[in-house]
Amino acid sequence: MNSQQFKELMKKKTYIEANSEAHLHMHEAAQRARKITAEMNNTFRTAEELRGLFSELIGKKVDDGFGLFPPFYADYGQNITVGKNVFINSGCCFQDQGGIEIGDNALIGQQVVIATLNHDLSPEKRGSMLPAPVKIGNGVWIGAHATILSGVTIGNGAVVAAGAVVTKDVPENVVVGGIPAKIIKVIGDK
């Protein structure tokens, strides 16, 4: 299985059985992602060098407005899409097998976790997984230590408060916070 075939399965939210061809592909791709992220994380890199390594990781060129403060970790790497002028702060972990899309002008705070896989709840099938993409809109700000779970869409202009755990879609132009995250403010309201 190649990465394009795998990404097609992920778009269809195909159940990944433990030890299947797709599961084995994930493990092989993780080796590649770890190698590239080790290059990012283990010595000083200029902004230009980091853009180059991140582009290599995701298999697409990022724009000159992209910024990243290492360390950064990705389980797969090849299923991340970023818009223009995106900033990712240090310590973020992206489990991107199911797909992560980040819109223009998004800010991702320190140690944010974005997860796109859920393991099967049955103990006998716990090694199997169900993917679902995470979509982050334009102008979104995700605060430090937030966790975004699989299948979540965050609307344009929304803010995720520090430490929040986002389990459901977030509308545009609201602030969400807490565990699980709930709307705590509409942006523009006093």
C-alpha atoms as a printed R data frame, in Angstrom:
    type eleno elety resid chain resno       x      y      z
1   ATOM     1    CA   MET     A     1   0.000  0.000  0.000
2   ATOM     2    CA   ASN     A     2   1.285  3.487 -0.813
3   ATOM     3    CA   SER     A     3   0.454  6.778  0.894
4   ATOM     4    CA   GLN     A     4  -2.085  7.834 -1.778
5   ATOM     5    CA   GLN     A     5  -4.014  4.564 -1.409
6   ATOM     6    CA   PHE     A     6  -3.889  4.940  2.366
7   ATOM     7    CA   LYS     A     7  -5.178  8.529  2.246
8   ATOM     8    CA   GLU     A     8  -8.068  7.408  0.039
9   ATOM     9    CA   LEU     A     9  -9.040  4.852  2.707
10  ATOM    10    CA   MET     A    10  -8.832  7.573  5.349
11  ATOM    11    CA   LYS     A    11 -11.124  9.887  3.340
12  ATOM    12    CA   LYS     A    12 -13.707  7.095  3.385
13  ATOM    13    CA   LYS     A    13 -13.193  6.671  7.160
14  ATOM    14    CA   THR     A    14 -12.360  3.014  6.550
15  ATOM    15    CA   TYR     A    15 -12.012  0.892  9.687
16  ATOM    16    CA   ILE     A    16  -8.371 -0.179 10.078
17  ATOM    17    CA   GLU     A    17  -8.029 -3.694 11.391
18  ATOM    18    CA   ALA     A    18  -4.973 -4.490 13.484
19  ATOM    19    CA   ASN     A    19  -2.188 -6.060 11.402
20  ATOM    20    CA   SER     A    20  -3.979 -5.256  8.129
21  ATOM    21    CA   GLU     A    21  -2.108 -3.863  5.135
22  ATOM    22    CA   ALA     A    22  -3.247 -0.327  6.075
23  ATOM    23    CA   HIS     A    23  -2.115 -0.821  9.682
24  ATOM    24    CA   LEU     A    24   1.297 -2.035  8.563
25  ATOM    25    CA   HIS     A    25   1.565  0.946  6.190
26  ATOM    26    CA   MET     A    26   0.925  3.282  9.132
27  ATOM    27    CA   HIS     A    27   3.864  1.760 11.011
28  ATOM    28    CA   GLU     A    28   6.183  2.051  8.014
29  ATOM    29    CA   ALA     A    29   5.146  5.674  7.422
30  ATOM    30    CA   ALA     A    30   5.688  6.448 11.115
31  ATOM    31    CA   GLN     A    31   9.377  5.589 10.673
32  ATOM    32    CA   ARG     A    32   9.637  8.203  7.926
33  ATOM    33    CA   ALA     A    33   7.803 10.797 10.041
34  ATOM    34    CA   ARG     A    34  10.038 10.136 13.054
35  ATOM    35    CA   LYS     A    35  13.158 10.532 10.924
36  ATOM    36    CA   ILE     A    36  12.055 13.914  9.542
37  ATOM    37    CA   THR     A    37  10.792 15.219 12.885
38  ATOM    38    CA   ALA     A    38  14.070 14.154 14.518
39  ATOM    39    CA   GLU     A    39  15.851 16.358 11.983
40  ATOM    40    CA   MET     A    40  13.537 19.229 12.949
41  ATOM    41    CA   ASN     A    41  13.837 18.751 16.677
42  ATOM    42    CA   ASN     A    42  17.406 17.778 17.499
43  ATOM    43    CA   THR     A    43  19.381 20.869 16.518
44  ATOM    44    CA   PHE     A    44  18.779 24.535 15.833
45  ATOM    45    CA   ARG     A    45  17.082 25.122 12.489
46  ATOM    46    CA   THR     A    46  16.370 28.423 10.763
47  ATOM    47    CA   ALA     A    47  12.779 29.286  9.879
48  ATOM    48    CA   GLU     A    48  13.580 28.488  6.258
49  ATOM    49    CA   GLU     A    49  15.050 25.084  7.157
50  ATOM    50    CA   LEU     A    50  11.986 24.267  9.284
51  ATOM    51    CA   ARG     A    51   9.648 25.196  6.423
52  ATOM    52    CA   GLY     A    52  11.650 22.885  4.164
53  ATOM    53    CA   LEU     A    53  11.551 19.967  6.590
54  ATOM    54    CA   PHE     A    54   7.848 20.470  7.331
55  ATOM    55    CA   SER     A    55   7.157 20.556  3.578
56  ATOM    56    CA   GLU     A    56   9.086 17.295  3.215
57  ATOM    57    CA   LEU     A    57   7.116 15.780  6.094
58  ATOM    58    CA   ILE     A    58   3.686 16.622  4.655
59  ATOM    59    CA   GLY     A    59   4.681 16.141  1.004
60  ATOM    60    CA   LYS     A    60   3.509 19.654  0.038
61  ATOM    61    CA   LYS     A    61   5.264 23.015  0.024
62  ATOM    62    CA   VAL     A    62   4.203 25.396  2.791
63  ATOM    63    CA   ASP     A    63   4.149 29.129  2.150
64  ATOM    64    CA   ASP     A    64   6.790 31.583  3.373
65  ATOM    65    CA   GLY     A    65   4.412 32.750  6.132
66  ATOM    66    CA   PHE     A    66   4.409 29.313  7.790
67  ATOM    67    CA   GLY     A    67   6.081 29.215 11.185
68  ATOM    68    CA   LEU     A    68   6.995 26.361 13.514
69  ATOM    69    CA   PHE     A    69   8.736 26.283 16.880
70  ATOM    70    CA   PRO     A    70  10.112 22.778 17.527
71  ATOM    71    CA   PRO     A    71   9.833 20.260 18.891
72  ATOM    72    CA   PHE     A    72   7.040 18.941 16.695
73  ATOM    73    CA   TYR     A    73   5.800 15.364 16.425
74  ATOM    74    CA   ALA     A    74   3.663 13.592 13.808
75  ATOM    75    CA   ASP     A    75   2.611  9.951 13.672
76  ATOM    76    CA   TYR     A    76   2.208  9.893  9.880
77  ATOM    77    CA   GLY     A    77   3.020 13.336  8.504
78  ATOM    78    CA   GLN     A    78   1.676 12.817  5.011
79  ATOM    79    CA   ASN     A    79  -1.965 13.628  5.801
80  ATOM    80    CA   ILE     A    80  -1.538 17.227  7.028
81  ATOM    81    CA   THR     A    81  -2.596 20.245  4.977
82  ATOM    82    CA   VAL     A    82  -1.843 23.797  6.104
83  ATOM    83    CA   GLY     A    83  -3.052 27.103  4.695
84  ATOM    84    CA   LYS     A    84  -1.167 30.368  4.495
85  ATOM    85    CA   ASN     A    85   0.415 32.110  7.492
86  ATOM    86    CA   VAL     A    86  -0.081 29.193  9.888
87  ATOM    87    CA   PHE     A    87   1.929 29.138 13.115
88  ATOM    88    CA   ILE     A    88   2.506 25.975 15.171
89  ATOM    89    CA   ASN     A    89   4.098 26.489 18.589
90  ATOM    90    CA   SER     A    90   6.448 24.088 20.382
91  ATOM    91    CA   GLY     A    91   5.611 20.608 21.616
92  ATOM    92    CA   CYS     A    92   2.630 19.875 19.364
93  ATOM    93    CA   CYS     A    93   1.673 16.270 18.565
94  ATOM    94    CA   PHE     A    94  -0.329 15.543 15.403
95  ATOM    95    CA   GLN     A    95  -1.800 12.064 14.955
96  ATOM    96    CA   ASP     A    96  -2.648 12.790 11.345
97  ATOM    97    CA   GLN     A    97  -3.466  9.429  9.772
98  ATOM    98    CA   GLY     A    98  -7.151 10.398  9.480
99  ATOM    99    CA   GLY     A    99  -6.293 13.814  8.037
100 ATOM   100    CA   ILE     A   100  -5.644 17.249  9.536
101 ATOM   101    CA   GLU     A   101  -6.570 20.400  7.608
102 ATOM   102    CA   ILE     A   102  -5.509 23.759  9.028
103 ATOM   103    CA   GLY     A   103  -6.873 26.944  7.436
104 ATOM   104    CA   ASP     A   104  -5.165 30.251  6.712
105 ATOM   105    CA   ASN     A   105  -3.919 32.417  9.597
106 ATOM   106    CA   ALA     A   106  -4.433 29.701 12.214
107 ATOM   107    CA   LEU     A   107  -2.432 29.779 15.448
108 ATOM   108    CA   ILE     A   108  -1.717 26.492 17.220
109 ATOM   109    CA   GLY     A   109  -0.504 26.924 20.825
110 ATOM   110    CA   GLN     A   110   2.149 25.028 22.724
111 ATOM   111    CA   GLN     A   111   1.699 21.290 23.282
112 ATOM   112    CA   VAL     A   112  -1.568 21.011 21.374
113 ATOM   113    CA   VAL     A   113  -2.616 17.440 20.545
114 ATOM   114    CA   ILE     A   114  -4.668 16.722 17.426
115 ATOM   115    CA   ALA     A   115  -5.870 13.101 17.236
116 ATOM   116    CA   THR     A   116  -7.590 11.595 14.197
117 ATOM   117    CA   LEU     A   117  -7.876  7.951 15.275
118 ATOM   118    CA   ASN     A   118 -10.050  6.135 17.797
119 ATOM   119    CA   HIS     A   119  -9.241  2.616 18.898
120 ATOM   120    CA   ASP     A   120 -11.981 -0.008 18.916
121 ATOM   121    CA   LEU     A   121 -13.715 -0.124 22.308
122 ATOM   122    CA   SER     A   122 -13.858 -3.920 22.305
123 ATOM   123    CA   PRO     A   123 -10.829 -5.255 24.222
124 ATOM   124    CA   GLU     A   124 -10.484 -8.081 21.685
125 ATOM   125    CA   LYS     A   125 -10.208 -5.551 18.833
126 ATOM   126    CA   ARG     A   126  -8.430 -2.726 20.676
127 ATOM   127    CA   GLY     A   127  -5.581 -2.663 18.148
128 ATOM   128    CA   SER     A   128  -8.019 -1.759 15.369
129 ATOM   129    CA   MET     A   129  -8.852  1.882 14.657
130 ATOM   130    CA   LEU     A   130 -11.443  4.162 13.106
131 ATOM   131    CA   PRO     A   131 -10.128  7.366 11.467
132 ATOM   132    CA   ALA     A   132 -11.943 10.688 11.178
133 ATOM   133    CA   PRO     A   133 -10.418 13.982  9.982
134 ATOM   134    CA   VAL     A   134  -9.925 17.167 11.984
135 ATOM   135    CA   LYS     A   135 -10.610 20.433 10.162
136 ATOM   136    CA   ILE     A   136  -9.470 23.753 11.599
137 ATOM   137    CA   GLY     A   137 -10.885 26.846  9.914
138 ATOM   138    CA   ASN     A   138  -9.318 30.152  8.922
139 ATOM   139    CA   GLY     A   139  -8.210 32.474 11.699
140 ATOM   140    CA   VAL     A   140  -8.622 29.855 14.441
141 ATOM   141    CA   TRP     A   141  -6.561 30.138 17.621
142 ATOM   142    CA   ILE     A   142  -6.007 26.954 19.618
143 ATOM   143    CA   GLY     A   143  -4.623 27.626 23.100
144 ATOM   144    CA   ALA     A   144  -1.800 25.770 24.799
145 ATOM   145    CA   HIS     A   145  -2.354 22.187 25.945
146 ATOM   146    CA   ALA     A   146  -5.695 21.841 24.122
147 ATOM   147    CA   THR     A   147  -6.681 18.461 22.671
148 ATOM   148    CA   ILE     A   148  -8.751 18.185 19.498
149 ATOM   149    CA   LEU     A   149 -10.308 14.741 18.997
150 ATOM   150    CA   SER     A   150 -11.079 12.903 15.774
151 ATOM   151    CA   GLY     A   151 -13.909 14.041 13.536
152 ATOM   152    CA   VAL     A   152 -13.995 17.597 14.918
153 ATOM   153    CA   THR     A   153 -14.400 20.690 12.729
154 ATOM   154    CA   ILE     A   154 -13.513 24.059 14.229
155 ATOM   155    CA   GLY     A   155 -15.231 26.967 12.476
156 ATOM   156    CA   ASN     A   156 -13.526 30.076 11.132
157 ATOM   157    CA   GLY     A   157 -12.469 32.622 13.727
158 ATOM   158    CA   ALA     A   158 -13.077 30.334 16.705
159 ATOM   159    CA   VAL     A   159 -10.854 30.203 19.787
160 ATOM   160    CA   VAL     A   160 -10.155 27.032 21.766
161 ATOM   161    CA   ALA     A   161  -9.147 27.936 25.327
162 ATOM   162    CA   ALA     A   162  -5.966 26.562 26.841
163 ATOM   163    CA   GLY     A   163  -6.390 23.046 28.213
164 ATOM   164    CA   ALA     A   164  -9.731 22.411 26.493
165 ATOM   165    CA   VAL     A   165 -10.669 18.979 25.190
166 ATOM   166    CA   VAL     A   166 -12.709 19.421 22.020
167 ATOM   167    CA   THR     A   167 -14.965 16.423 21.366
168 ATOM   168    CA   LYS     A   168 -17.593 18.055 19.084
169 ATOM   169    CA   ASP     A   169 -17.685 20.565 16.257
170 ATOM   170    CA   VAL     A   170 -17.111 24.218 17.172
171 ATOM   171    CA   PRO     A   171 -19.128 26.931 15.369
172 ATOM   172    CA   GLU     A   172 -17.507 29.996 13.818
173 ATOM   173    CA   ASN     A   173 -16.510 32.974 15.991
174 ATOM   174    CA   VAL     A   174 -16.956 31.474 19.433
175 ATOM   175    CA   VAL     A   175 -14.660 30.717 22.345
176 ATOM   176    CA   VAL     A   176 -14.854 27.172 23.708
177 ATOM   177    CA   GLY     A   177 -13.239 25.864 26.860
178 ATOM   178    CA   GLY     A   178 -13.391 23.106 29.445
179 ATOM   179    CA   ILE     A   179 -13.529 19.317 29.435
180 ATOM   180    CA   PRO     A   180 -15.414 18.573 27.314
181 ATOM   181    CA   ALA     A   181 -15.232 21.944 25.584
182 ATOM   182    CA   LYS     A   182 -18.397 24.049 25.576
183 ATOM   183    CA   ILE     A   183 -19.138 27.508 24.189
184 ATOM   184    CA   ILE     A   184 -18.195 30.091 26.800
185 ATOM   185    CA   LYS     A   185 -18.371 33.243 24.686
186 ATOM   186    CA   VAL     A   186 -19.497 34.496 21.303
187 ATOM   187    CA   ILE     A   187 -16.745 36.623 19.793
188 ATOM   188    CA   GLY     A   188 -17.993 40.172 19.444
189 ATOM   189    CA   ASP     A   189 -20.419 39.925 22.394
190 ATOM   190    CA   LYS     A   190 -19.582 42.044 25.431
